[in-house]
């Protein structure tokens, strides 16, 4: 059984490119391990919010602005933009997080029975430990209006089976996928559903293992 403790003195870094949040002790340097963007101390960002609150941008991206017109898309701090996929376990949506002004992926459970909720929470705890450049990270788990969901790193791109790649392009990507899966295995996490539909190619042309 894995136990998790909140450390009050733990510091975090925020990616200025996509809003990812990482423990300072888990990151080398000031570059995001997922997208390579610049990192900023969370404490600096929060202090800046207090002094520059009146200057915070309020305009939404066009797709978010349109989605926000429908009340059913409003869920706490999130605006559901579009459904990305659906499987036996649940649905995944592209969403906008208002406080951090970033796109995220939200994963919802289909059925909220006690056993599935425990497994869902366990999954979130395990995935949150994985800090790898080719694994879509988990930011947090939320319960809003009785709906339990994971807040995950949003990958802006199609699955690998929807992209035309030459053998020369595919082989390096395959190596990265294998290393990412091996990294998960070293942390005692087995994916159990590795398939092209769960491998995404981001706008940065990197490959990401998702679920």
C-alpha positions as a Python dict, from the first residue, in 0.01 Angstrom:
ca = {
    (1, 'X'): (0, 0, 0),
    (2, 'X'): (137, 341, -96),
    (3, 'X'): (84, 628, 146),
    (4, 'X'): (101, 993, 45),
    (5, 'X'): (177, 1279, 279),
    (6, 'X'): (138, 1649, 222),
    (7, 'X'): (462, 1834, 298),
    (8, 'X'): (393, 2192, 389),
    (9, 'X'): (746, 2297, 291),
    (10, 'X'): (731, 2139, -56),
    (11, 'X'): (787, 2393, -332),
    (12, 'X'): (648, 2368, -683),
    (13, 'X'): (739, 2491, -1030),
    (14, 'X'): (482, 2596, -1291),
    (15, 'X'): (538, 2559, -1667),
    (16, 'X'): (474, 2895, -1834),
    (17, 'X'): (394, 2721, -2165),
    (18, 'X'): (120, 2473, -2068),
    (19, 'X'): (64, 2526, -1693),
    (20, 'X'): (208, 2191, -1576),
    (21, 'X'): (291, 2176, -1201),
    (22, 'X'): (595, 1987, -1068),
    (23, 'X'): (769, 1940, -735),
    (24, 'X'): (1095, 2136, -743),
    (25, 'X'): (1289, 1836, -612),
    (26, 'X'): (1173, 1623, -907),
    (27, 'X'): (1291, 1861, -1182),
    (28, 'X'): (1644, 1937, -1293),
    (29, 'X'): (1698, 2293, -1411),
    (30, 'X'): (1420, 2535, -1506),
    (31, 'X'): (1280, 2362, -1815),
    (32, 'X'): (952, 2169, -1822),
    (33, 'X'): (1017, 1789, -1841),
    (34, 'X'): (707, 1749, -2060),
    (35, 'X'): (730, 2028, -2318),
    (36, 'X'): (1063, 2206, -2256),
    (37, 'X'): (895, 2537, -2165),
    (38, 'X'): (1031, 2775, -1901),
    (39, 'X'): (946, 2706, -1536),
    (40, 'X'): (863, 2960, -1264),
    (41, 'X'): (840, 2914, -888),
    (42, 'X'): (472, 2882, -792),
    (43, 'X'): (525, 3118, -499),
    (44, 'X'): (650, 3388, -737),
    (45, 'X'): (352, 3337, -965),
    (46, 'X'): (101, 3357, -680),
    (47, 'X'): (258, 3672, -536),
    (48, 'X'): (244, 3826, -882),
    (49, 'X'): (-125, 3744, -908),
    (50, 'X'): (-193, 3944, -596),
    (51, 'X'): (-26, 4261, -724),
    (52, 'X'): (-137, 4236, -1087),
    (53, 'X'): (-489, 4102, -1044),
    (54, 'X'): (-643, 4388, -1240),
    (55, 'X'): (-417, 4311, -1535),
    (56, 'X'): (-510, 3941, -1565),
    (57, 'X'): (-635, 3858, -1914),
    (58, 'X'): (-1005, 3773, -1916),
    (59, 'X'): (-1061, 3684, -2282),
    (60, 'X'): (-1103, 3315, -2362),
    (61, 'X'): (-972, 3130, -2668),
    (62, 'X'): (-1248, 3112, -2930),
    (63, 'X'): (-1345, 2749, -2863),
    (64, 'X'): (-1361, 2811, -2488),
    (65, 'X'): (-1569, 3125, -2534),
    (66, 'X'): (-1822, 2928, -2738),
    (67, 'X'): (-1833, 2636, -2493),
    (68, 'X'): (-1883, 2870, -2196),
    (69, 'X'): (-2218, 2984, -2341),
    (70, 'X'): (-2370, 2646, -2248),
    (71, 'X'): (-2415, 2606, -1871),
    (72, 'X'): (-2378, 2228, -1890),
    (73, 'X'): (-2012, 2283, -1987),
    (74, 'X'): (-1935, 2475, -1666),
    (75, 'X'): (-1784, 2259, -1392),
    (76, 'X'): (-1627, 2450, -1105),
    (77, 'X'): (-1297, 2595, -1227),
    (78, 'X'): (-1330, 2414, -1561),
    (79, 'X'): (-1509, 2471, -1892),
    (80, 'X'): (-1567, 2155, -2097),
    (81, 'X'): (-1469, 2229, -2457),
    (82, 'X'): (-1507, 1899, -2643),
    (83, 'X'): (-1514, 1523, -2586),
    (84, 'X'): (-1183, 1365, -2688),
    (85, 'X'): (-1274, 1001, -2640),
    (86, 'X'): (-1470, 740, -2453),
    (87, 'X'): (-1388, 390, -2338),
    (88, 'X'): (-1519, 123, -2106),
    (89, 'X'): (-1395, 306, -1797),
    (90, 'X'): (-1499, 662, -1872),
    (91, 'X'): (-1492, 971, -2090),
    (92, 'X'): (-1212, 1219, -2159),
    (93, 'X'): (-1276, 1587, -2235),
    (94, 'X'): (-1063, 1875, -2348),
    (95, 'X'): (-1128, 2153, -2095),
    (96, 'X'): (-1016, 2501, -1999),
    (97, 'X'): (-897, 2567, -1642),
    (98, 'X'): (-989, 2924, -1558),
    (99, 'X'): (-757, 2996, -1263),
    (100, 'X'): (-442, 2886, -1445),
    (101, 'X'): (-569, 2977, -1795),
    (102, 'X'): (-464, 2652, -1957),
    (103, 'X'): (-608, 2361, -2151),
    (104, 'X'): (-627, 2033, -1961),
    (105, 'X'): (-773, 1689, -2022),
    (106, 'X'): (-1042, 1573, -1778),
    (107, 'X'): (-1107, 1201, -1733),
    (108, 'X'): (-1446, 1106, -1583),
    (109, 'X'): (-1566, 771, -1449),
    (110, 'X'): (-1872, 612, -1610),
    (111, 'X'): (-1993, 444, -1290),
    (112, 'X'): (-1931, 587, -944),
    (113, 'X'): (-1954, 275, -728),
    (114, 'X'): (-1730, 249, -424),
    (115, 'X'): (-1483, 0, -572),
    (116, 'X'): (-1438, 194, -898),
    (117, 'X'): (-1386, 518, -704),
    (118, 'X'): (-1111, 356, -495),
    (119, 'X'): (-939, 226, -809),
    (120, 'X'): (-974, 567, -975),
    (121, 'X'): (-814, 743, -678),
    (122, 'X'): (-539, 482, -667),
    (123, 'X'): (-473, 536, -1038),
    (124, 'X'): (-444, 911, -981),
    (125, 'X'): (-197, 866, -696),
    (126, 'X'): (22, 630, -898),
    (127, 'X'): (17, 836, -1218),
    (128, 'X'): (99, 1155, -1027),
    (129, 'X'): (434, 997, -935),
    (130, 'X'): (539, 960, -1298),
    (131, 'X'): (747, 1254, -1420),
    (132, 'X'): (856, 1153, -1770),
    (133, 'X'): (882, 1359, -2087),
    (134, 'X'): (681, 1103, -2288),
    (135, 'X'): (404, 1027, -2038),
    (136, 'X'): (99, 1254, -2013),
    (137, 'X'): (108, 1369, -1652),
    (138, 'X'): (-168, 1391, -1391),
    (139, 'X'): (-208, 1730, -1222),
    (140, 'X'): (-473, 1647, -961),
    (141, 'X'): (-797, 1464, -882),
    (142, 'X'): (-1113, 1670, -830),
    (143, 'X'): (-1464, 1615, -699),
    (144, 'X'): (-1700, 1887, -822),
    (145, 'X'): (-2077, 1867, -780),
    (146, 'X'): (-2048, 1493, -714),
    (147, 'X'): (-1842, 1430, -1028),
    (148, 'X'): (-1502, 1273, -973),
    (149, 'X'): (-1239, 1332, -1241),
    (150, 'X'): (-868, 1343, -1312),
    (151, 'X'): (-707, 1665, -1434),
    (152, 'X'): (-438, 1564, -1682),
    (153, 'X'): (-183, 1720, -1915),
    (154, 'X'): (-357, 1807, -2244),
    (155, 'X'): (-179, 1684, -2555),
    (156, 'X'): (-269, 1896, -2858),
    (157, 'X'): (-246, 1635, -3131),
    (158, 'X'): (-386, 1313, -3281),
    (159, 'X'): (-315, 951, -3193),
    (160, 'X'): (-12, 801, -3364),
    (161, 'X'): (-225, 582, -3594),
    (162, 'X'): (-372, 899, -3747),
    (163, 'X'): (-34, 1040, -3844),
    (164, 'X'): (158, 936, -4154),
    (165, 'X'): (514, 860, -4045),
    (166, 'X'): (797, 709, -4241),
    (167, 'X'): (990, 418, -4091),
    (168, 'X'): (1277, 658, -4015),
    (169, 'X'): (1038, 881, -3820),
    (170, 'X'): (851, 596, -3653),
    (171, 'X'): (1150, 412, -3509),
    (172, 'X'): (1273, 695, -3278),
    (173, 'X'): (914, 745, -3158),
    (174, 'X'): (882, 372, -3088),
    (175, 'X'): (1202, 384, -2880),
    (176, 'X'): (1064, 675, -2675),
    (177, 'X'): (737, 490, -2617),
    (178, 'X'): (924, 180, -2499),
    (179, 'X'): (1138, 386, -2262),
    (180, 'X'): (829, 558, -2122),
    (181, 'X'): (656, 223, -2061),
    (182, 'X'): (975, 82, -1906),
    (183, 'X'): (991, 390, -1679),
    (184, 'X'): (637, 316, -1563),
    (185, 'X'): (729, -47, -1501),
    (186, 'X'): (1024, 55, -1283),
    (187, 'X'): (768, 244, -1072),
    (188, 'X'): (555, -74, -1050),
    (189, 'X'): (286, 64, -1282),
    (190, 'X'): (152, -152, -1568),
    (191, 'X'): (-46, 26, -1839),
    (192, 'X'): (-250, -281, -1954),
    (193, 'X'): (-389, -104, -2263),
    (194, 'X'): (-97, 1, -2484),
    (195, 'X'): (-234, 62, -2834),
    (196, 'X'): (-196, 328, -3108),
    (197, 'X'): (-505, 512, -2984),
    (198, 'X'): (-335, 570, -2647),
    (199, 'X'): (-17, 712, -2803),
    (200, 'X'): (-59, 1079, -2894),
    (201, 'X'): (164, 1295, -3114),
    (202, 'X'): (173, 1649, -2975),
    (203, 'X'): (205, 1974, -3166),
    (204, 'X'): (573, 1965, -3059),
    (205, 'X'): (603, 1635, -3257),
    (206, 'X'): (680, 1442, -2938),
    (207, 'X'): (498, 1119, -2858),
    (208, 'X'): (309, 1076, -2530),
    (209, 'X'): (173, 765, -2361),
    (210, 'X'): (-181, 826, -2233),
    (211, 'X'): (-468, 619, -2098),
}
